[in-house]
Amino acid sequence: MDIENLLVIGSGAMGSQIGLVGALAGYDTTIQDVSTTALDKARAGLSERLERNVEKNRTTREHADGAWQRLHFSTDLAAVAPQADLVVEAAAENLDTKRTIFADLGRLTQRHAILATNSSSIGSSQVAAATGRPEKVCNMHFFNPALVMKCVEVVRHAKTSQDTVDTVLEVARSMGKSPVLINREIPGFVANRLMGAIRDEALRLRADGIASFEDIDTAAKSALGHPMGPFELMDLVGLDVSYQIRQSTFEETGDPADLPHPDLAAMYERGDYGRKTGKGWYEYQTEV
């Protein structure tokens, strides 16, 4: 099916950037949020980012202006949902919240609309029934920062149609992304499982006194060719996100081995989330 109108639910860091990715790719895009304050912050941040990209010759003035004209902001879900061909939900990682959103989307959008969740830890099968059309539901998982990271995980559940999968894969490619099809829901999907294995081993090495987190990061970059070390990456993604992914996995499996590492849990409890708070494993001068 042809996708012309994109709706993104949630105007946080992920939602706002996904919206701009869509607008830059040529889609008429609306970012919806219940908070006017959050939308104002997203609008200002995206405008500044576009201006920086023009100044640094990452995009042309014409392309930036065209994307901005295609980008809209709204607090009124009922008003904007009927126009959407594809919805990407990027709200808080809370299952009850997501089920409510998907029930509303099932009622408000047209029957042809594809309804995707950006969740990295909640499979779309857990919200699909609320829509009344589970065949149109899947995960479309972007990575932070969505404007930069090329990977998009497209995760089907048992009732997702092939047409839905093919369409979402094509949309991701049109956005300049490198989509990865995941044929069966599994906690953490693919990239987070790989990243998680490295992260957990790095946390163990540090906790056992084998090496400092700075030296572990150096080893990952200089020996393995990783662009960032595991501790730097945790700070970039957000230690709150890493914690929530592990906690969600534990709640699904019940395996104590899936619990967040105690050091990660302690930092989460302190509110040291990484770059977004100015302090994680490293300290930062400004919020990113």
Short mmCIF file of C-alpha atoms in Angstrom, two decimals:
data_model
loop_
_atom_site.label_atom_id
_atom_site.label_comp_id
_atom_site.label_asym_id
_atom_site.label_seq_id
_atom_site.Cartn_x
_atom_site.Cartn_y
_atom_site.Cartn_z
CA MET A 1 0.00 0.00 0.00
CA ASP A 2 1.07 3.60 -0.54
CA ILE A 3 2.05 5.55 2.55
CA GLU A 4 1.66 9.32 2.35
CA ASN A 5 0.73 10.45 5.85
CA LEU A 6 2.73 9.52 8.93
CA LEU A 7 1.55 10.05 12.50
CA VAL A 8 3.97 9.79 15.43
CA ILE A 9 2.54 9.48 18.94
CA GLY A 10 4.81 11.08 21.53
CA SER A 11 7.09 14.10 21.19
CA GLY A 12 10.00 13.03 23.36
CA ALA A 13 13.52 12.53 22.03
CA MET A 14 12.58 9.43 20.04
CA GLY A 15 9.16 10.53 18.84
CA SER A 16 10.27 13.96 17.69
CA GLN A 17 13.26 12.60 15.79
CA ILE A 18 11.19 9.86 14.15
CA GLY A 19 8.80 12.58 13.04
CA LEU A 20 11.61 14.61 11.48
CA VAL A 21 13.00 11.49 9.80
CA GLY A 22 9.59 10.99 8.20
CA ALA A 23 9.30 14.61 7.07
CA LEU A 24 12.81 14.58 5.60
CA ALA A 25 11.88 11.42 3.68
CA GLY A 26 8.94 13.21 2.08
CA TYR A 27 6.04 12.06 4.24
CA ASP A 28 3.41 14.49 5.47
CA THR A 29 4.08 13.98 9.16
CA THR A 30 2.28 14.91 12.37
CA ILE A 31 3.78 14.58 15.85
CA GLN A 32 1.01 14.22 18.43
CA ASP A 33 1.33 14.59 22.18
CA VAL A 34 -1.11 15.33 24.99
CA SER A 35 1.29 17.97 26.36
CA THR A 36 1.48 21.38 24.71
CA THR A 37 4.70 22.05 26.60
CA ALA A 38 6.30 18.88 25.25
CA LEU A 39 5.23 19.75 21.71
CA ASP A 40 6.64 23.28 22.01
CA LYS A 41 9.95 21.85 23.21
CA ALA A 42 10.00 19.35 20.35
CA ARG A 43 9.19 22.03 17.78
CA ALA A 44 11.99 24.28 19.01
CA GLY A 45 14.50 21.46 19.21
CA LEU A 46 13.76 20.16 15.72
CA SER A 47 13.91 23.64 14.22
CA GLU A 48 17.34 24.19 15.78
CA ARG A 49 18.54 20.79 14.55
CA LEU A 50 17.46 21.53 10.99
CA GLU A 51 19.24 24.87 11.07
CA ARG A 52 22.44 23.21 12.32
CA ASN A 53 22.21 20.61 9.57
CA VAL A 54 21.95 23.34 6.95
CA GLU A 55 24.85 25.28 8.48
CA LYS A 56 27.02 22.16 8.50
CA ASN A 57 26.01 21.21 4.92
CA ARG A 58 24.35 18.01 6.07
CA THR A 59 21.28 19.01 4.09
CA THR A 60 20.25 21.80 1.75
CA ARG A 61 18.12 24.78 2.69
CA GLU A 62 15.51 23.62 0.19
CA HIS A 63 15.34 20.13 1.69
CA ALA A 64 15.16 21.46 5.24
CA ASP A 65 12.44 23.97 4.39
CA GLY A 66 10.44 21.32 2.57
CA ALA A 67 10.64 18.95 5.53
CA TRP A 68 9.57 21.70 7.94
CA GLN A 69 6.53 22.46 5.78
CA ARG A 70 5.57 18.78 5.92
CA LEU A 71 5.95 18.58 9.71
CA HIS A 72 2.96 19.35 11.92
CA PHE A 73 2.27 19.26 15.67
CA SER A 74 -1.01 18.53 17.45
CA THR A 75 -2.49 17.65 20.82
CA ASP A 76 -5.74 16.44 19.22
CA LEU A 77 -5.44 12.73 18.40
CA ALA A 78 -9.04 12.50 17.20
CA ALA A 79 -8.40 15.24 14.64
CA VAL A 80 -5.15 13.88 13.17
CA ALA A 81 -5.56 10.09 13.38
CA PRO A 82 -8.05 9.70 10.49
CA GLN A 83 -5.48 11.06 7.99
CA ALA A 84 -2.74 8.61 8.96
CA ASP A 85 -1.60 5.77 6.71
CA LEU A 86 1.09 4.69 9.19
CA VAL A 87 1.22 5.40 12.91
CA VAL A 88 4.40 5.00 14.96
CA GLU A 89 3.72 5.06 18.69
CA ALA A 90 6.68 6.36 20.72
CA ALA A 91 5.06 6.96 24.10
CA ALA A 92 6.30 5.83 27.51
CA GLU A 93 7.32 2.19 27.96
CA ASN A 94 4.18 1.31 29.90
CA LEU A 95 1.96 -1.50 28.68
CA ASP A 96 -1.31 -0.07 30.00
CA THR A 97 -0.56 3.28 28.39
CA LYS A 98 0.23 1.63 25.08
CA ARG A 99 -2.90 -0.52 25.14
CA THR A 100 -5.02 2.59 25.70
CA ILE A 101 -3.29 4.37 22.81
CA PHE A 102 -3.71 1.43 20.45
CA ALA A 103 -7.37 1.04 21.38
CA ASP A 104 -7.86 4.71 20.50
CA LEU A 105 -5.93 4.26 17.25
CA GLY A 106 -8.03 1.25 16.31
CA ARG A 107 -11.13 3.38 16.74
CA LEU A 108 -9.89 6.63 15.19
CA THR A 109 -7.76 5.60 12.21
CA GLN A 110 -8.98 4.26 8.89
CA ARG A 111 -9.03 0.50 8.46
CA HIS A 112 -6.09 0.49 6.04
CA ALA A 113 -3.76 2.26 8.49
CA ILE A 114 -0.76 0.35 9.83
CA LEU A 115 -0.23 0.76 13.58
CA ALA A 116 3.34 0.29 14.79
CA THR A 117 5.00 0.64 18.16
CA ASN A 118 8.55 1.88 18.51
CA SER A 119 8.93 -0.09 21.74
CA SER A 120 12.22 -1.88 22.27
CA SER A 121 10.85 -4.18 24.95
CA ILE A 122 7.08 -4.57 24.47
CA GLY A 123 6.10 -6.82 21.58
CA SER A 124 3.25 -5.61 19.40
CA SER A 125 1.26 -8.78 20.16
CA GLN A 126 0.59 -7.27 23.59
CA VAL A 127 -1.27 -4.29 22.11
CA ALA A 128 -2.56 -5.73 18.82
CA ALA A 129 -5.86 -7.08 20.16
CA ALA A 130 -6.86 -3.63 21.40
CA THR A 131 -6.92 -2.34 17.81
CA GLY A 132 -9.42 -4.83 16.38
CA ARG A 133 -7.04 -5.44 13.43
CA PRO A 134 -3.97 -7.31 14.70
CA GLU A 135 -2.85 -8.04 11.14
CA LYS A 136 -2.03 -4.31 10.77
CA VAL A 137 0.14 -4.14 13.91
CA CYS A 138 3.90 -4.61 14.32
CA ASN A 139 6.97 -3.14 16.00
CA MET A 140 8.94 -0.50 14.09
CA HIS A 141 11.84 -0.01 16.45
CA PHE A 142 14.13 2.93 15.73
CA PHE A 143 17.39 3.44 17.60
CA ASN A 144 18.53 6.53 19.48
CA PRO A 145 19.31 8.99 18.00
CA ALA A 146 16.75 8.17 15.30
CA LEU A 147 18.04 10.85 12.94
CA VAL A 148 21.47 9.21 12.88
CA MET A 149 21.11 5.50 13.55
CA LYS A 150 20.44 3.43 10.43
CA CYS A 151 18.96 0.30 12.00
CA VAL A 152 15.19 -0.15 12.28
CA GLU A 153 13.92 -3.46 13.65
CA VAL A 154 10.61 -4.54 12.11
CA VAL A 155 9.13 -7.19 14.38
CA ARG A 156 6.12 -9.21 13.36
CA HIS A 157 3.86 -11.08 15.73
CA ALA A 158 1.91 -14.23 14.88
CA LYS A 159 -0.97 -12.36 13.22
CA THR A 160 0.95 -9.60 11.43
CA SER A 161 0.19 -9.77 7.68
CA GLN A 162 2.91 -10.02 5.06
CA ASP A 163 1.57 -6.84 3.44
CA THR A 164 2.08 -4.98 6.72
CA VAL A 165 5.64 -6.26 7.01
CA ASP A 166 6.50 -5.45 3.39
CA THR A 167 5.07 -1.93 3.67
CA VAL A 168 6.90 -1.06 6.88
CA LEU A 169 10.17 -2.42 5.50
CA GLU A 170 9.76 -0.26 2.41
CA VAL A 171 8.94 2.84 4.48
CA ALA A 172 12.09 2.27 6.56
CA ARG A 173 14.19 1.99 3.39
CA SER A 174 12.65 5.17 1.98
CA MET A 175 13.79 6.92 5.18
CA GLY A 176 17.36 5.90 4.44
CA LYS A 177 17.34 3.21 7.12
CA SER A 178 18.60 -0.37 7.05
CA PRO A 179 15.64 -2.42 8.28
CA VAL A 180 16.06 -5.77 10.01
CA LEU A 181 13.13 -8.17 9.85
CA ILE A 182 12.54 -10.17 13.02
CA ASN A 183 10.19 -13.06 12.33
CA ARG A 184 9.27 -13.89 15.91
CA GLU A 185 8.93 -11.80 19.05
CA ILE A 186 11.71 -12.35 21.52
CA PRO A 187 12.71 -10.19 24.52
CA GLY A 188 15.17 -7.53 23.41
CA PHE A 189 14.72 -8.40 19.72
CA VAL A 190 18.15 -8.68 18.01
CA ALA A 191 20.26 -5.54 18.43
CA ASN A 192 19.46 -5.06 22.12
CA ARG A 193 20.28 -8.71 22.83
CA LEU A 194 23.66 -8.30 21.18
CA MET A 195 24.24 -4.98 22.91
CA GLY A 196 22.95 -6.39 26.19
CA ALA A 197 25.41 -9.29 26.12
CA ILE A 198 28.31 -6.86 25.71
CA ARG A 199 26.88 -4.44 28.30
CA ASP A 200 26.35 -7.16 30.91
CA GLU A 201 29.85 -8.55 30.45
CA ALA A 202 31.28 -5.03 30.70
CA LEU A 203 29.38 -4.43 33.94
CA ARG A 204 30.69 -7.73 35.37
CA LEU A 205 34.29 -6.92 34.39
CA ARG A 206 34.08 -3.56 36.10
CA ALA A 207 32.32 -4.91 39.22
CA ASP A 208 34.96 -7.65 39.57
CA GLY A 209 37.73 -5.05 39.45
CA ILE A 210 39.19 -6.40 36.21
CA ALA A 211 39.34 -2.95 34.58
CA SER A 212 37.86 0.52 34.90
CA PHE A 213 34.85 1.42 32.80
CA GLU A 214 37.04 3.90 30.87
CA ASP A 215 39.54 1.18 29.96
CA ILE A 216 36.77 -1.24 29.03
CA ASP A 217 35.41 1.39 26.67
CA THR A 218 38.88 1.90 25.22
CA ALA A 219 39.25 -1.85 24.60
CA ALA A 220 35.89 -2.03 22.82
CA LYS A 221 36.86 0.84 20.53
CA SER A 222 40.53 0.13 19.89
CA ALA A 223 40.43 -3.69 19.75
CA LEU A 224 36.92 -4.41 18.45
CA GLY A 225 36.39 -1.35 16.30
CA HIS A 226 33.21 -0.26 18.08
CA PRO A 227 32.45 3.45 17.56
CA MET A 228 31.55 3.74 21.25
CA GLY A 229 32.38 1.70 24.31
CA PRO A 230 29.56 -0.08 26.22
CA PHE A 231 29.56 2.49 29.03
CA GLU A 232 29.54 5.41 26.61
CA LEU A 233 26.68 3.74 24.77
CA MET A 234 24.70 3.25 27.98
CA ASP A 235 25.08 6.96 28.67
CA LEU A 236 23.93 7.85 25.16
CA VAL A 237 20.90 5.54 25.11
CA GLY A 238 20.03 6.37 28.71
CA LEU A 239 20.65 4.20 31.74
CA ASP A 240 16.94 4.43 32.49
CA VAL A 241 16.22 2.81 29.13
CA SER A 242 18.80 0.07 29.72
CA TYR A 243 17.33 -0.56 33.17
CA GLN A 244 13.74 -0.69 31.89
CA ILE A 245 14.65 -3.11 29.11
CA ARG A 246 16.25 -5.50 31.59
CA GLN A 247 13.38 -5.14 34.04
CA SER A 248 10.83 -5.79 31.29
CA THR A 249 12.76 -8.87 30.16
CA PHE A 250 12.82 -10.21 33.74
CA GLU A 251 9.08 -9.63 34.11
CA GLU A 252 8.50 -11.65 30.95
CA THR A 253 10.90 -14.52 31.68
CA GLY A 254 10.98 -14.62 35.50
CA ASP A 255 14.66 -15.56 35.25
CA PRO A 256 16.73 -13.80 37.96
CA ALA A 257 19.63 -13.73 35.48
CA ASP A 258 17.62 -11.20 33.47
CA LEU A 259 17.38 -8.69 36.33
CA PRO A 260 19.23 -5.39 35.83
CA HIS A 261 22.81 -5.47 37.11
CA PRO A 262 22.95 -4.04 40.67
CA ASP A 263 25.22 -1.17 39.55
CA LEU A 264 22.79 -0.28 36.77
CA ALA A 265 19.87 -0.44 39.22
CA ALA A 266 21.70 1.84 41.68
CA MET A 267 22.33 4.46 39.00
CA TYR A 268 18.71 4.25 37.89
CA GLU A 269 17.54 4.82 41.47
CA ARG A 270 19.85 7.86 41.78
CA GLY A 271 18.52 9.33 38.55
CA ASP A 272 21.92 9.24 36.87
CA TYR A 273 20.65 8.39 33.39
CA GLY A 274 23.62 9.52 31.29
CA ARG A 275 23.77 12.37 28.82
CA LYS A 276 20.15 13.37 29.29
CA THR A 277 20.75 14.17 32.97
CA GLY A 278 24.36 15.34 32.69
CA LYS A 279 25.74 12.37 34.63
CA GLY A 280 25.96 8.65 34.05
CA TRP A 281 29.19 6.70 33.89
CA TYR A 282 30.71 9.92 32.60
CA GLU A 283 29.86 13.53 33.39
CA TYR A 284 28.59 15.94 30.75
CA GLN A 285 28.57 19.72 30.62
CA THR A 286 25.26 20.06 28.82
CA GLU A 287 22.19 17.95 28.25
CA VAL A 288 22.11 16.20 24.86
#
